[in-house]
Amino acid sequence: MRSVLFVCLGNVCRSPGAEAVFNAFVRREGLTGRIRCDSAGTAGYHEGEPADKRMQCHAMRRGYRLSSVARQFRPETDFDEFDYIVGMDDDNVSDLQSLASSTEELNKICKITDFSSKEGHDAVPDPYYGGADDFELVLNILEDACEGLLNEVKTKAGDNEDAQDQ
Ligand code: 4NP
């Protein structure tokens, strides 16, 4: 089982969106049970809350149901439990890096747009104080980048299985 943790600031907009999009792609490819994901925030402002209503509405229009409950990133356990710790912007990545306590933990951290196929987006912009277009942009970037991330996870999972077979 490979595992991915999506991380933004509040865990109510971008990372719950990433979790829902990625889960839909995992299901579509019949990989449920082989790849799992979760989401968290670097801050705990919204601990216990459902995803932001605006994010839920925009995602629902594209067929993604957001069911996550916000929680803060837990360095003591999340670095162990997940293979990929995926931030949405440079602040998320540097906050995560400051919480890592080994090279192995540092090496798990990446930014979701590292997997984008389209040029022009080097982060998922925070939509919290924005409007409808900002939430649509979040979903456009997430759909593209999650495709690339899933390919990466599948390739690495395949490499590991090959190594175990040898
Ligand atoms: P997110 O967006 O990091 O994508 O969940 C935000 C949610 C809440 C806040 C900021 C960004 N906030 O300041 O409460």
PDB file of C-alpha atoms and ligand atoms in Angstrom:
ATOM      1  CA  MET A   1       0.000   0.000   0.000  1.00  0.00           C
ATOM      2  CA  ARG A   2       1.379   3.427  -1.022  1.00  0.00           C
ATOM      3  CA  SER A   3       0.192   6.488   0.839  1.00  0.00           C
ATOM      4  CA  VAL A   4      -0.074  10.197   0.101  1.00  0.00           C
ATOM      5  CA  LEU A   5      -0.805  13.064   2.507  1.00  0.00           C
ATOM      6  CA  PHE A   6      -1.935  16.362   0.965  1.00  0.00           C
ATOM      7  CA  VAL A   7      -1.106  19.402   3.083  1.00  0.00           C
ATOM      8  CA  CYS A   8      -2.253  23.038   2.856  1.00  0.00           C
ATOM      9  CA  LEU A   9      -2.588  25.760   5.502  1.00  0.00           C
ATOM     10  CA  GLY A  10      -6.086  25.264   6.916  1.00  0.00           C
ATOM     11  CA  ASN A  11      -7.075  21.815   5.547  1.00  0.00           C
ATOM     12  CA  VAL A  12     -10.453  23.184   4.493  1.00  0.00           C
ATOM     13  CA  CYS A  13      -9.921  24.232   0.844  1.00  0.00           C
ATOM     14  CA  ARG A  14      -6.969  23.016  -1.230  1.00  0.00           C
ATOM     15  CA  SER A  15      -5.849  19.789   0.461  1.00  0.00           C
ATOM     16  CA  PRO A  16      -9.392  18.381   0.908  1.00  0.00           C
ATOM     17  CA  GLY A  17      -9.887  19.164  -2.796  1.00  0.00           C
ATOM     18  CA  ALA A  18      -6.655  17.363  -3.660  1.00  0.00           C
ATOM     19  CA  GLU A  19      -7.703  14.386  -1.537  1.00  0.00           C
ATOM     20  CA  ALA A  20     -11.079  14.090  -3.304  1.00  0.00           C
ATOM     21  CA  VAL A  21      -9.645  14.492  -6.819  1.00  0.00           C
ATOM     22  CA  PHE A  22      -6.823  12.010  -6.149  1.00  0.00           C
ATOM     23  CA  ASN A  23      -9.233   9.486  -4.597  1.00  0.00           C
ATOM     24  CA  ALA A  24     -11.496   9.727  -7.658  1.00  0.00           C
ATOM     25  CA  PHE A  25      -8.528   9.010  -9.954  1.00  0.00           C
ATOM     26  CA  VAL A  26      -7.414   6.085  -7.732  1.00  0.00           C
ATOM     27  CA  ARG A  27     -10.939   4.618  -7.942  1.00  0.00           C
ATOM     28  CA  ARG A  28     -11.132   5.206 -11.688  1.00  0.00           C
ATOM     29  CA  GLU A  29      -7.912   3.205 -12.153  1.00  0.00           C
ATOM     30  CA  GLY A  30      -9.065   0.371  -9.858  1.00  0.00           C
ATOM     31  CA  LEU A  31      -6.284   1.088  -7.366  1.00  0.00           C
ATOM     32  CA  THR A  32      -8.411   1.389  -4.219  1.00  0.00           C
ATOM     33  CA  GLY A  33      -6.712  -0.732  -1.579  1.00  0.00           C
ATOM     34  CA  ARG A  34      -3.293  -0.169  -3.161  1.00  0.00           C
ATOM     35  CA  ILE A  35      -2.991   3.605  -2.874  1.00  0.00           C
ATOM     36  CA  ARG A  36      -4.535   5.628  -0.059  1.00  0.00           C
ATOM     37  CA  CYS A  37      -4.540   9.312   0.769  1.00  0.00           C
ATOM     38  CA  ASP A  38      -5.475  11.763   3.499  1.00  0.00           C
ATOM     39  CA  SER A  39      -5.113  15.510   4.045  1.00  0.00           C
ATOM     40  CA  ALA A  40      -3.988  17.872   6.808  1.00  0.00           C
ATOM     41  CA  GLY A  41      -3.185  21.536   7.501  1.00  0.00           C
ATOM     42  CA  THR A  42       0.029  23.079   8.776  1.00  0.00           C
ATOM     43  CA  ALA A  43      -2.230  25.211  11.041  1.00  0.00           C
ATOM     44  CA  GLY A  44      -4.960  23.940  13.330  1.00  0.00           C
ATOM     45  CA  TYR A  45      -7.417  26.862  12.916  1.00  0.00           C
ATOM     46  CA  HIS A  46     -10.184  24.659  11.540  1.00  0.00           C
ATOM     47  CA  GLU A  47      -9.527  21.415  13.435  1.00  0.00           C
ATOM     48  CA  GLY A  48     -12.633  19.188  13.338  1.00  0.00           C
ATOM     49  CA  GLU A  49     -14.464  21.231  10.689  1.00  0.00           C
ATOM     50  CA  PRO A  50     -15.749  19.954   7.339  1.00  0.00           C
ATOM     51  CA  ALA A  51     -14.279  21.380   4.126  1.00  0.00           C
ATOM     52  CA  ASP A  52     -15.154  24.972   3.239  1.00  0.00           C
ATOM     53  CA  LYS A  53     -18.678  25.128   1.681  1.00  0.00           C
ATOM     54  CA  ARG A  54     -17.396  26.985  -1.393  1.00  0.00           C
ATOM     55  CA  MET A  55     -14.778  24.312  -2.049  1.00  0.00           C
ATOM     56  CA  GLN A  56     -17.432  21.617  -1.542  1.00  0.00           C
ATOM     57  CA  CYS A  57     -19.783  23.274  -4.070  1.00  0.00           C
ATOM     58  CA  HIS A  58     -17.191  23.804  -6.784  1.00  0.00           C
ATOM     59  CA  ALA A  59     -15.838  20.268  -6.350  1.00  0.00           C
ATOM     60  CA  MET A  60     -19.348  18.750  -6.360  1.00  0.00           C
ATOM     61  CA  ARG A  61     -20.074  20.337  -9.744  1.00  0.00           C
ATOM     62  CA  ARG A  62     -17.196  18.267 -11.130  1.00  0.00           C
ATOM     63  CA  GLY A  63     -18.384  15.127  -9.340  1.00  0.00           C
ATOM     64  CA  TYR A  64     -16.045  15.172  -6.316  1.00  0.00           C
ATOM     65  CA  ARG A  65     -17.549  14.753  -2.861  1.00  0.00           C
ATOM     66  CA  LEU A  66     -15.451  16.280  -0.066  1.00  0.00           C
ATOM     67  CA  SER A  67     -15.833  14.242   3.103  1.00  0.00           C
ATOM     68  CA  SER A  68     -12.709  15.181   5.041  1.00  0.00           C
ATOM     69  CA  VAL A  69     -12.637  16.568   8.583  1.00  0.00           C
ATOM     70  CA  ALA A  70      -9.882  19.141   9.115  1.00  0.00           C
ATOM     71  CA  ARG A  71      -6.896  18.205  11.216  1.00  0.00           C
ATOM     72  CA  GLN A  72      -3.446  19.613  11.809  1.00  0.00           C
ATOM     73  CA  PHE A  73      -0.335  17.890  10.411  1.00  0.00           C
ATOM     74  CA  ARG A  74       1.182  15.570  13.051  1.00  0.00           C
ATOM     75  CA  PRO A  75       4.964  15.333  12.561  1.00  0.00           C
ATOM     76  CA  GLU A  76       5.372  12.495  15.091  1.00  0.00           C
ATOM     77  CA  THR A  77       3.184  10.103  13.112  1.00  0.00           C
ATOM     78  CA  ASP A  78       2.490  11.543   9.632  1.00  0.00           C
ATOM     79  CA  PHE A  79       6.121  11.340   8.471  1.00  0.00           C
ATOM     80  CA  ASP A  80       6.098   7.619   9.347  1.00  0.00           C
ATOM     81  CA  GLU A  81       2.650   6.802   8.012  1.00  0.00           C
ATOM     82  CA  PHE A  82       2.880   8.437   4.572  1.00  0.00           C
ATOM     83  CA  ASP A  83       5.220   7.875   1.630  1.00  0.00           C
ATOM     84  CA  TYR A  84       4.498  11.252   0.015  1.00  0.00           C
ATOM     85  CA  ILE A  85       3.844  14.478   1.946  1.00  0.00           C
ATOM     86  CA  VAL A  86       2.537  16.885  -0.673  1.00  0.00           C
ATOM     87  CA  GLY A  87       2.280  20.642  -0.020  1.00  0.00           C
ATOM     88  CA  MET A  88       0.198  23.030  -2.119  1.00  0.00           C
ATOM     89  CA  ASP A  89       2.558  26.043  -2.101  1.00  0.00           C
ATOM     90  CA  ASP A  90       6.058  27.078  -1.043  1.00  0.00           C
ATOM     91  CA  ASP A  91       4.913  28.114   2.454  1.00  0.00           C
ATOM     92  CA  ASN A  92       3.415  24.656   3.065  1.00  0.00           C
ATOM     93  CA  VAL A  93       6.624  23.035   1.840  1.00  0.00           C
ATOM     94  CA  SER A  94       8.916  25.166   4.007  1.00  0.00           C
ATOM     95  CA  ASP A  95       6.662  24.701   7.068  1.00  0.00           C
ATOM     96  CA  LEU A  96       6.778  20.926   6.517  1.00  0.00           C
ATOM     97  CA  GLN A  97      10.542  20.987   5.979  1.00  0.00           C
ATOM     98  CA  SER A  98      11.012  22.770   9.304  1.00  0.00           C
ATOM     99  CA  LEU A  99       9.116  19.920  11.023  1.00  0.00           C
ATOM    100  CA  ALA A 100      11.181  17.111   9.464  1.00  0.00           C
ATOM    101  CA  SER A 101      13.752  15.501  11.731  1.00  0.00           C
ATOM    102  CA  SER A 102      15.725  13.363   9.271  1.00  0.00           C
ATOM    103  CA  THR A 103      16.797  13.286   5.629  1.00  0.00           C
ATOM    104  CA  GLU A 104      14.347  10.447   5.075  1.00  0.00           C
ATOM    105  CA  GLU A 105      11.492  12.671   6.318  1.00  0.00           C
ATOM    106  CA  LEU A 106      12.718  15.637   4.240  1.00  0.00           C
ATOM    107  CA  ASN A 107      12.832  13.466   1.131  1.00  0.00           C
ATOM    108  CA  LYS A 108       9.127  12.642   1.461  1.00  0.00           C
ATOM    109  CA  ILE A 109       8.138  16.318   1.063  1.00  0.00           C
ATOM    110  CA  CYS A 110       7.226  17.698  -2.352  1.00  0.00           C
ATOM    111  CA  LYS A 111       4.926  20.311  -3.904  1.00  0.00           C
ATOM    112  CA  ILE A 112       1.905  19.155  -5.893  1.00  0.00           C
ATOM    113  CA  THR A 113       2.740  21.336  -8.895  1.00  0.00           C
ATOM    114  CA  ASP A 114       6.021  19.393  -9.281  1.00  0.00           C
ATOM    115  CA  PHE A 115       3.695  16.918 -11.047  1.00  0.00           C
ATOM    116  CA  SER A 116       1.812  19.419 -13.251  1.00  0.00           C
ATOM    117  CA  SER A 117       1.900  18.869 -16.989  1.00  0.00           C
ATOM    118  CA  LYS A 118       0.793  22.406 -17.780  1.00  0.00           C
ATOM    119  CA  GLU A 119       3.281  25.217 -17.453  1.00  0.00           C
ATOM    120  CA  GLY A 120       2.528  28.403 -15.579  1.00  0.00           C
ATOM    121  CA  HIS A 121       1.526  27.082 -12.164  1.00  0.00           C
ATOM    122  CA  ASP A 122       4.211  26.610  -9.559  1.00  0.00           C
ATOM    123  CA  ALA A 123       1.762  26.505  -6.640  1.00  0.00           C
ATOM    124  CA  VAL A 124      -1.936  26.079  -5.848  1.00  0.00           C
ATOM    125  CA  PRO A 125      -2.928  29.629  -4.785  1.00  0.00           C
ATOM    126  CA  ASP A 126      -4.826  29.973  -1.503  1.00  0.00           C
ATOM    127  CA  PRO A 127      -8.483  30.620  -2.482  1.00  0.00           C
ATOM    128  CA  TYR A 128      -9.760  31.356   1.054  1.00  0.00           C
ATOM    129  CA  TYR A 129     -10.153  35.125   0.583  1.00  0.00           C
ATOM    130  CA  GLY A 130     -10.930  34.798  -3.115  1.00  0.00           C
ATOM    131  CA  GLY A 131     -13.982  34.247  -5.334  1.00  0.00           C
ATOM    132  CA  ALA A 132     -15.504  31.563  -7.540  1.00  0.00           C
ATOM    133  CA  ASP A 133     -12.757  31.840 -10.173  1.00  0.00           C
ATOM    134  CA  ASP A 134     -10.126  31.143  -7.535  1.00  0.00           C
ATOM    135  CA  PHE A 135     -11.839  27.906  -6.484  1.00  0.00           C
ATOM    136  CA  GLU A 136     -12.155  26.853 -10.139  1.00  0.00           C
ATOM    137  CA  LEU A 137      -8.456  27.565 -10.662  1.00  0.00           C
ATOM    138  CA  VAL A 138      -7.608  25.402  -7.618  1.00  0.00           C
ATOM    139  CA  LEU A 139      -9.552  22.496  -9.126  1.00  0.00           C
ATOM    140  CA  ASN A 140      -8.006  22.979 -12.587  1.00  0.00           C
ATOM    141  CA  ILE A 141      -4.488  22.842 -11.131  1.00  0.00           C
ATOM    142  CA  LEU A 142      -5.366  19.905  -8.844  1.00  0.00           C
ATOM    143  CA  GLU A 143      -6.906  17.795 -11.626  1.00  0.00           C
ATOM    144  CA  ASP A 144      -3.819  18.227 -13.786  1.00  0.00           C
ATOM    145  CA  ALA A 145      -1.262  17.711 -11.002  1.00  0.00           C
ATOM    146  CA  CYS A 146      -3.068  14.730  -9.402  1.00  0.00           C
ATOM    147  CA  GLU A 147      -2.892  12.921 -12.746  1.00  0.00           C
ATOM    148  CA  GLY A 148       0.896  13.383 -12.754  1.00  0.00           C
ATOM    149  CA  LEU A 149       1.243  12.480  -9.086  1.00  0.00           C
ATOM    150  CA  LEU A 150      -0.755   9.269  -9.518  1.00  0.00           C
ATOM    151  CA  ASN A 151       1.507   8.264 -12.429  1.00  0.00           C
ATOM    152  CA  GLU A 152       4.547   8.870 -10.237  1.00  0.00           C
ATOM    153  CA  VAL A 153       3.116   6.844  -7.319  1.00  0.00           C
ATOM    154  CA  LYS A 154       2.137   3.995  -9.667  1.00  0.00           C
ATOM    155  CA  THR A 155       5.594   3.953 -11.273  1.00  0.00           C
ATOM    156  CA  LYS A 156       7.384   3.914  -7.915  1.00  0.00           C
ATOM    157  CA  ALA A 157       5.006   1.230  -6.565  1.00  0.00           C
ATOM    158  CA  GLY A 158       5.727  -0.876  -9.678  1.00  0.00           C
ATOM    159  CA  ASP A 159       9.496  -0.410  -9.222  1.00  0.00           C
ATOM    160  CA  ASN A 160       9.212  -1.579  -5.605  1.00  0.00           C
ATOM    161  CA  GLU A 161       7.244  -4.661  -6.585  1.00  0.00           C
ATOM    162  CA  ASP A 162       9.834  -5.477  -9.274  1.00  0.00           C
ATOM    163  CA  ALA A 163      12.627  -5.099  -6.711  1.00  0.00           C
ATOM    164  CA  GLN A 164      10.799  -7.428  -4.294  1.00  0.00           C
ATOM    165  CA  ASP A 165      10.328 -10.015  -7.064  1.00  0.00           C
ATOM    166  CA  GLN A 166      14.064 -10.120  -7.745  1.00  0.00           C
TER     167      GLN A 166
HETATM  168  P1  4NP B   1      -6.510  26.141   2.705  1.00  0.00           P
HETATM  169  O1  4NP B   1      -7.149  27.612   2.752  1.00  0.00           O
HETATM  170  O2  4NP B   1      -5.107  26.271   3.268  1.00  0.00           O
HETATM  171  O3  4NP B   1      -6.495  25.829   1.257  1.00  0.00           O
HETATM  172  O4  4NP B   1      -7.401  25.248   3.539  1.00  0.00           O
HETATM  173  C1  4NP B   1      -7.230  28.367   3.928  1.00  0.00           C
HETATM  174  C2  4NP B   1      -8.181  28.064   4.877  1.00  0.00           C
HETATM  175  C3  4NP B   1      -8.287  28.839   6.018  1.00  0.00           C
HETATM  176  C4  4NP B   1      -7.444  29.911   6.190  1.00  0.00           C
HETATM  177  C5  4NP B   1      -6.478  30.213   5.242  1.00  0.00           C
HETATM  178  C6  4NP B   1      -6.366  29.433   4.105  1.00  0.00           C
HETATM  179  N1  4NP B   1      -7.588  30.726   7.333  1.00  0.00           N
HETATM  180  O5  4NP B   1      -6.849  31.729   7.434  1.00  0.00           O
HETATM  181  O6  4NP B   1      -8.428  30.443   8.213  1.00  0.00           O
END
